[in-house]
């Protein structure tokens, strides 16, 4: 079971701002058999918001070497892929750094209809993107739209309007003229069943046959 004992969502945004979009669940992603390893990078948030702040104060480790195509990766290992931005195809180095899981009580407070969050918790994926070229990304970047969260093999429900101001998360609206070599950490928040035992962060261009998958197991 994923331990979830923090209050970060409660302070992150007003209740009325958020709307829960429970997307259709995808089929099981049979990627576990090819996993080179699994991570335990789930932030359990035992000391409420202090745990999040403490995690962000830890020295940042350099990502491991990048993989050139999709597949299963350990948390902290990067992959390289392309995403279609308004200014054209851009190559990114992508790495899922960690996930943060809330509680059902918190989730019920940040959706318009509390019943929508019954039996669910909110989980936020922290994903770092580095622009590898060929040029500047002009306008609002869309690369974070390729991030999805799966729990026990099923895709979660995207939490529309989740705040970008969580510790360690950047708001894409504030990213202007993204330079080659520049990195930004952009978060996505999904709702998943409360008693999920494994988490996966997926990233890839829409319709990608083989997205990158970072496995966050061993949390319970």
PDB file of N, CA, C and O in Angstrom, residues 45-70:
ATOM      1  N   UNK A  45       5.732  11.894   2.544  1.00  0.00           N
ATOM      2  CA  UNK A  45       5.171  13.087   3.158  1.00  0.00           C
ATOM      3  C   UNK A  45       4.779  12.890   4.602  1.00  0.00           C
ATOM      4  O   UNK A  45       3.763  13.419   5.039  1.00  0.00           O
ATOM      5  N   UNK A  46       5.528  12.127   5.428  1.00  0.00           N
ATOM      6  CA  UNK A  46       5.115  11.800   6.780  1.00  0.00           C
ATOM      7  C   UNK A  46       5.006  13.028   7.670  1.00  0.00           C
ATOM      8  O   UNK A  46       4.241  13.043   8.617  1.00  0.00           O
ATOM      9  N   UNK A  47       5.810  14.033   7.390  1.00  0.00           N
ATOM     10  CA  UNK A  47       5.776  15.226   8.217  1.00  0.00           C
ATOM     11  C   UNK A  47       5.103  16.375   7.506  1.00  0.00           C
ATOM     12  O   UNK A  47       5.535  17.516   7.565  1.00  0.00           O
ATOM     13  N   UNK A  48       4.016  16.065   6.800  1.00  0.00           N
ATOM     14  CA  UNK A  48       3.171  17.073   6.168  1.00  0.00           C
ATOM     15  C   UNK A  48       3.990  17.873   5.167  1.00  0.00           C
ATOM     16  O   UNK A  48       4.871  17.356   4.498  1.00  0.00           O
ATOM     17  N   UNK A  49       3.681  19.169   5.073  1.00  0.00           N
ATOM     18  CA  UNK A  49       4.335  19.992   4.060  1.00  0.00           C
ATOM     19  C   UNK A  49       5.822  20.109   4.303  1.00  0.00           C
ATOM     20  O   UNK A  49       6.594  20.359   3.391  1.00  0.00           O
ATOM     21  N   UNK A  50       6.274  19.906   5.567  1.00  0.00           N
ATOM     22  CA  UNK A  50       7.699  19.989   5.860  1.00  0.00           C
ATOM     23  C   UNK A  50       8.486  18.938   5.110  1.00  0.00           C
ATOM     24  O   UNK A  50       9.639  19.148   4.731  1.00  0.00           O
ATOM     25  N   UNK A  51       7.858  17.763   4.898  1.00  0.00           N
ATOM     26  CA  UNK A  51       8.549  16.689   4.195  1.00  0.00           C
ATOM     27  C   UNK A  51       8.823  17.066   2.759  1.00  0.00           C
ATOM     28  O   UNK A  51       9.857  16.737   2.194  1.00  0.00           O
ATOM     29  N   UNK A  52       7.858  17.775   2.138  1.00  0.00           N
ATOM     30  CA  UNK A  52       8.044  18.202   0.756  1.00  0.00           C
ATOM     31  C   UNK A  52       9.180  19.203   0.672  1.00  0.00           C
ATOM     32  O   UNK A  52      10.045  19.139  -0.191  1.00  0.00           O
ATOM     33  N   UNK A  53       9.181  20.180   1.613  1.00  0.00           N
ATOM     34  CA  UNK A  53      10.222  21.193   1.607  1.00  0.00           C
ATOM     35  C   UNK A  53      11.577  20.569   1.847  1.00  0.00           C
ATOM     36  O   UNK A  53      12.569  20.922   1.208  1.00  0.00           O
ATOM     37  N   UNK A  54      11.639  19.600   2.769  1.00  0.00           N
ATOM     38  CA  UNK A  54      12.909  18.947   3.077  1.00  0.00           C
ATOM     39  C   UNK A  54      13.442  18.194   1.869  1.00  0.00           C
ATOM     40  O   UNK A  54      14.639  18.188   1.599  1.00  0.00           O
ATOM     41  N   UNK A  55      12.530  17.530   1.151  1.00  0.00           N
ATOM     42  CA  UNK A  55      12.944  16.767  -0.023  1.00  0.00           C
ATOM     43  C   UNK A  55      13.548  17.675  -1.069  1.00  0.00           C
ATOM     44  O   UNK A  55      14.506  17.322  -1.752  1.00  0.00           O
ATOM     45  N   UNK A  56      12.963  18.897  -1.181  1.00  0.00           N
ATOM     46  CA  UNK A  56      13.438  19.816  -2.198  1.00  0.00           C
ATOM     47  C   UNK A  56      14.778  20.425  -1.821  1.00  0.00           C
ATOM     48  O   UNK A  56      15.492  20.944  -2.671  1.00  0.00           O
ATOM     49  N   UNK A  57      15.142  20.371  -0.513  1.00  0.00           N
ATOM     50  CA  UNK A  57      16.393  20.943  -0.075  1.00  0.00           C
ATOM     51  C   UNK A  57      17.561  19.983  -0.265  1.00  0.00           C
ATOM     52  O   UNK A  57      18.706  20.358  -0.173  1.00  0.00           O
ATOM     53  N   UNK A  58      17.261  18.710  -0.527  1.00  0.00           N
ATOM     54  CA  UNK A  58      18.313  17.728  -0.699  1.00  0.00           C
ATOM     55  C   UNK A  58      19.113  18.024  -1.960  1.00  0.00           C
ATOM     56  O   UNK A  58      18.571  18.486  -2.955  1.00  0.00           O
ATOM     57  N   UNK A  59      20.412  17.767  -1.945  1.00  0.00           N
ATOM     58  CA  UNK A  59      21.228  18.017  -3.148  1.00  0.00           C
ATOM     59  C   UNK A  59      20.697  17.226  -4.334  1.00  0.00           C
ATOM     60  O   UNK A  59      20.328  16.068  -4.216  1.00  0.00           O
ATOM     61  N   UNK A  60      20.672  17.885  -5.462  1.00  0.00           N
ATOM     62  CA  UNK A  60      20.187  17.235  -6.673  1.00  0.00           C
ATOM     63  C   UNK A  60      21.296  16.385  -7.283  1.00  0.00           C
ATOM     64  O   UNK A  60      22.402  16.875  -7.536  1.00  0.00           O
ATOM     65  N   UNK A  61      21.005  15.113  -7.515  1.00  0.00           N
ATOM     66  CA  UNK A  61      21.978  14.235  -8.119  1.00  0.00           C
ATOM     67  C   UNK A  61      21.910  14.338  -9.633  1.00  0.00           C
ATOM     68  O   UNK A  61      20.847  14.542 -10.197  1.00  0.00           O
ATOM     69  N   UNK A  62      23.040  14.203 -10.263  1.00  0.00           N
ATOM     70  CA  UNK A  62      23.070  14.257 -11.721  1.00  0.00           C
ATOM     71  C   UNK A  62      22.349  13.052 -12.297  1.00  0.00           C
ATOM     72  O   UNK A  62      22.509  11.929 -11.811  1.00  0.00           O
ATOM     73  N   UNK A  63      21.512  13.258 -13.323  1.00  0.00           N
ATOM     74  CA  UNK A  63      20.804  12.130 -13.921  1.00  0.00           C
ATOM     75  C   UNK A  63      21.775  11.127 -14.509  1.00  0.00           C
ATOM     76  O   UNK A  63      22.879  11.477 -14.919  1.00  0.00           O
ATOM     77  N   UNK A  64      21.342   9.878 -14.547  1.00  0.00           N
ATOM     78  CA  UNK A  64      22.158   8.850 -15.169  1.00  0.00           C
ATOM     79  C   UNK A  64      22.121   9.038 -16.684  1.00  0.00           C
ATOM     80  O   UNK A  64      21.308   9.786 -17.217  1.00  0.00           O
ATOM     81  N   UNK A  65      23.002   8.351 -17.419  1.00  0.00           N
ATOM     82  CA  UNK A  65      23.032   8.510 -18.879  1.00  0.00           C
ATOM     83  C   UNK A  65      21.675   8.274 -19.516  1.00  0.00           C
ATOM     84  O   UNK A  65      20.869   7.486 -19.038  1.00  0.00           O
ATOM     85  N   UNK A  66      21.445   8.966 -20.623  1.00  0.00           N
ATOM     86  CA  UNK A  66      20.143   8.936 -21.280  1.00  0.00           C
ATOM     87  C   UNK A  66      19.969   7.720 -22.180  1.00  0.00           C
ATOM     88  O   UNK A  66      20.922   7.244 -22.788  1.00  0.00           O
ATOM     89  N   UNK A  67      18.719   7.230 -22.230  1.00  0.00           N
ATOM     90  CA  UNK A  67      18.361   6.179 -23.186  1.00  0.00           C
ATOM     91  C   UNK A  67      17.799   6.848 -24.446  1.00  0.00           C
ATOM     92  O   UNK A  67      17.047   7.814 -24.366  1.00  0.00           O
ATOM     93  N   UNK A  68      18.115   6.333 -25.643  1.00  0.00           N
ATOM     94  CA  UNK A  68      17.727   7.003 -26.880  1.00  0.00           C
ATOM     95  C   UNK A  68      16.298   6.732 -27.327  1.00  0.00           C
ATOM     96  O   UNK A  68      15.808   7.383 -28.224  1.00  0.00           O
ATOM     97  N   UNK A  69      15.616   5.737 -26.756  1.00  0.00           N
ATOM     98  CA  UNK A  69      14.255   5.439 -27.188  1.00  0.00           C
ATOM     99  C   UNK A  69      13.447   4.974 -25.996  1.00  0.00           C
ATOM    100  O   UNK A  69      13.969   4.811 -24.899  1.00  0.00           O
ATOM    101  N   UNK A  70      12.120   4.778 -26.198  1.00  0.00           N
ATOM    102  CA  UNK A  70      11.250   4.445 -25.086  1.00  0.00           C
ATOM    103  C   UNK A  70      11.598   3.127 -24.415  1.00  0.00           C
ATOM    104  O   UNK A  70      12.334   2.302 -24.950  1.00  0.00           O
TER     105      UNK A  70
END
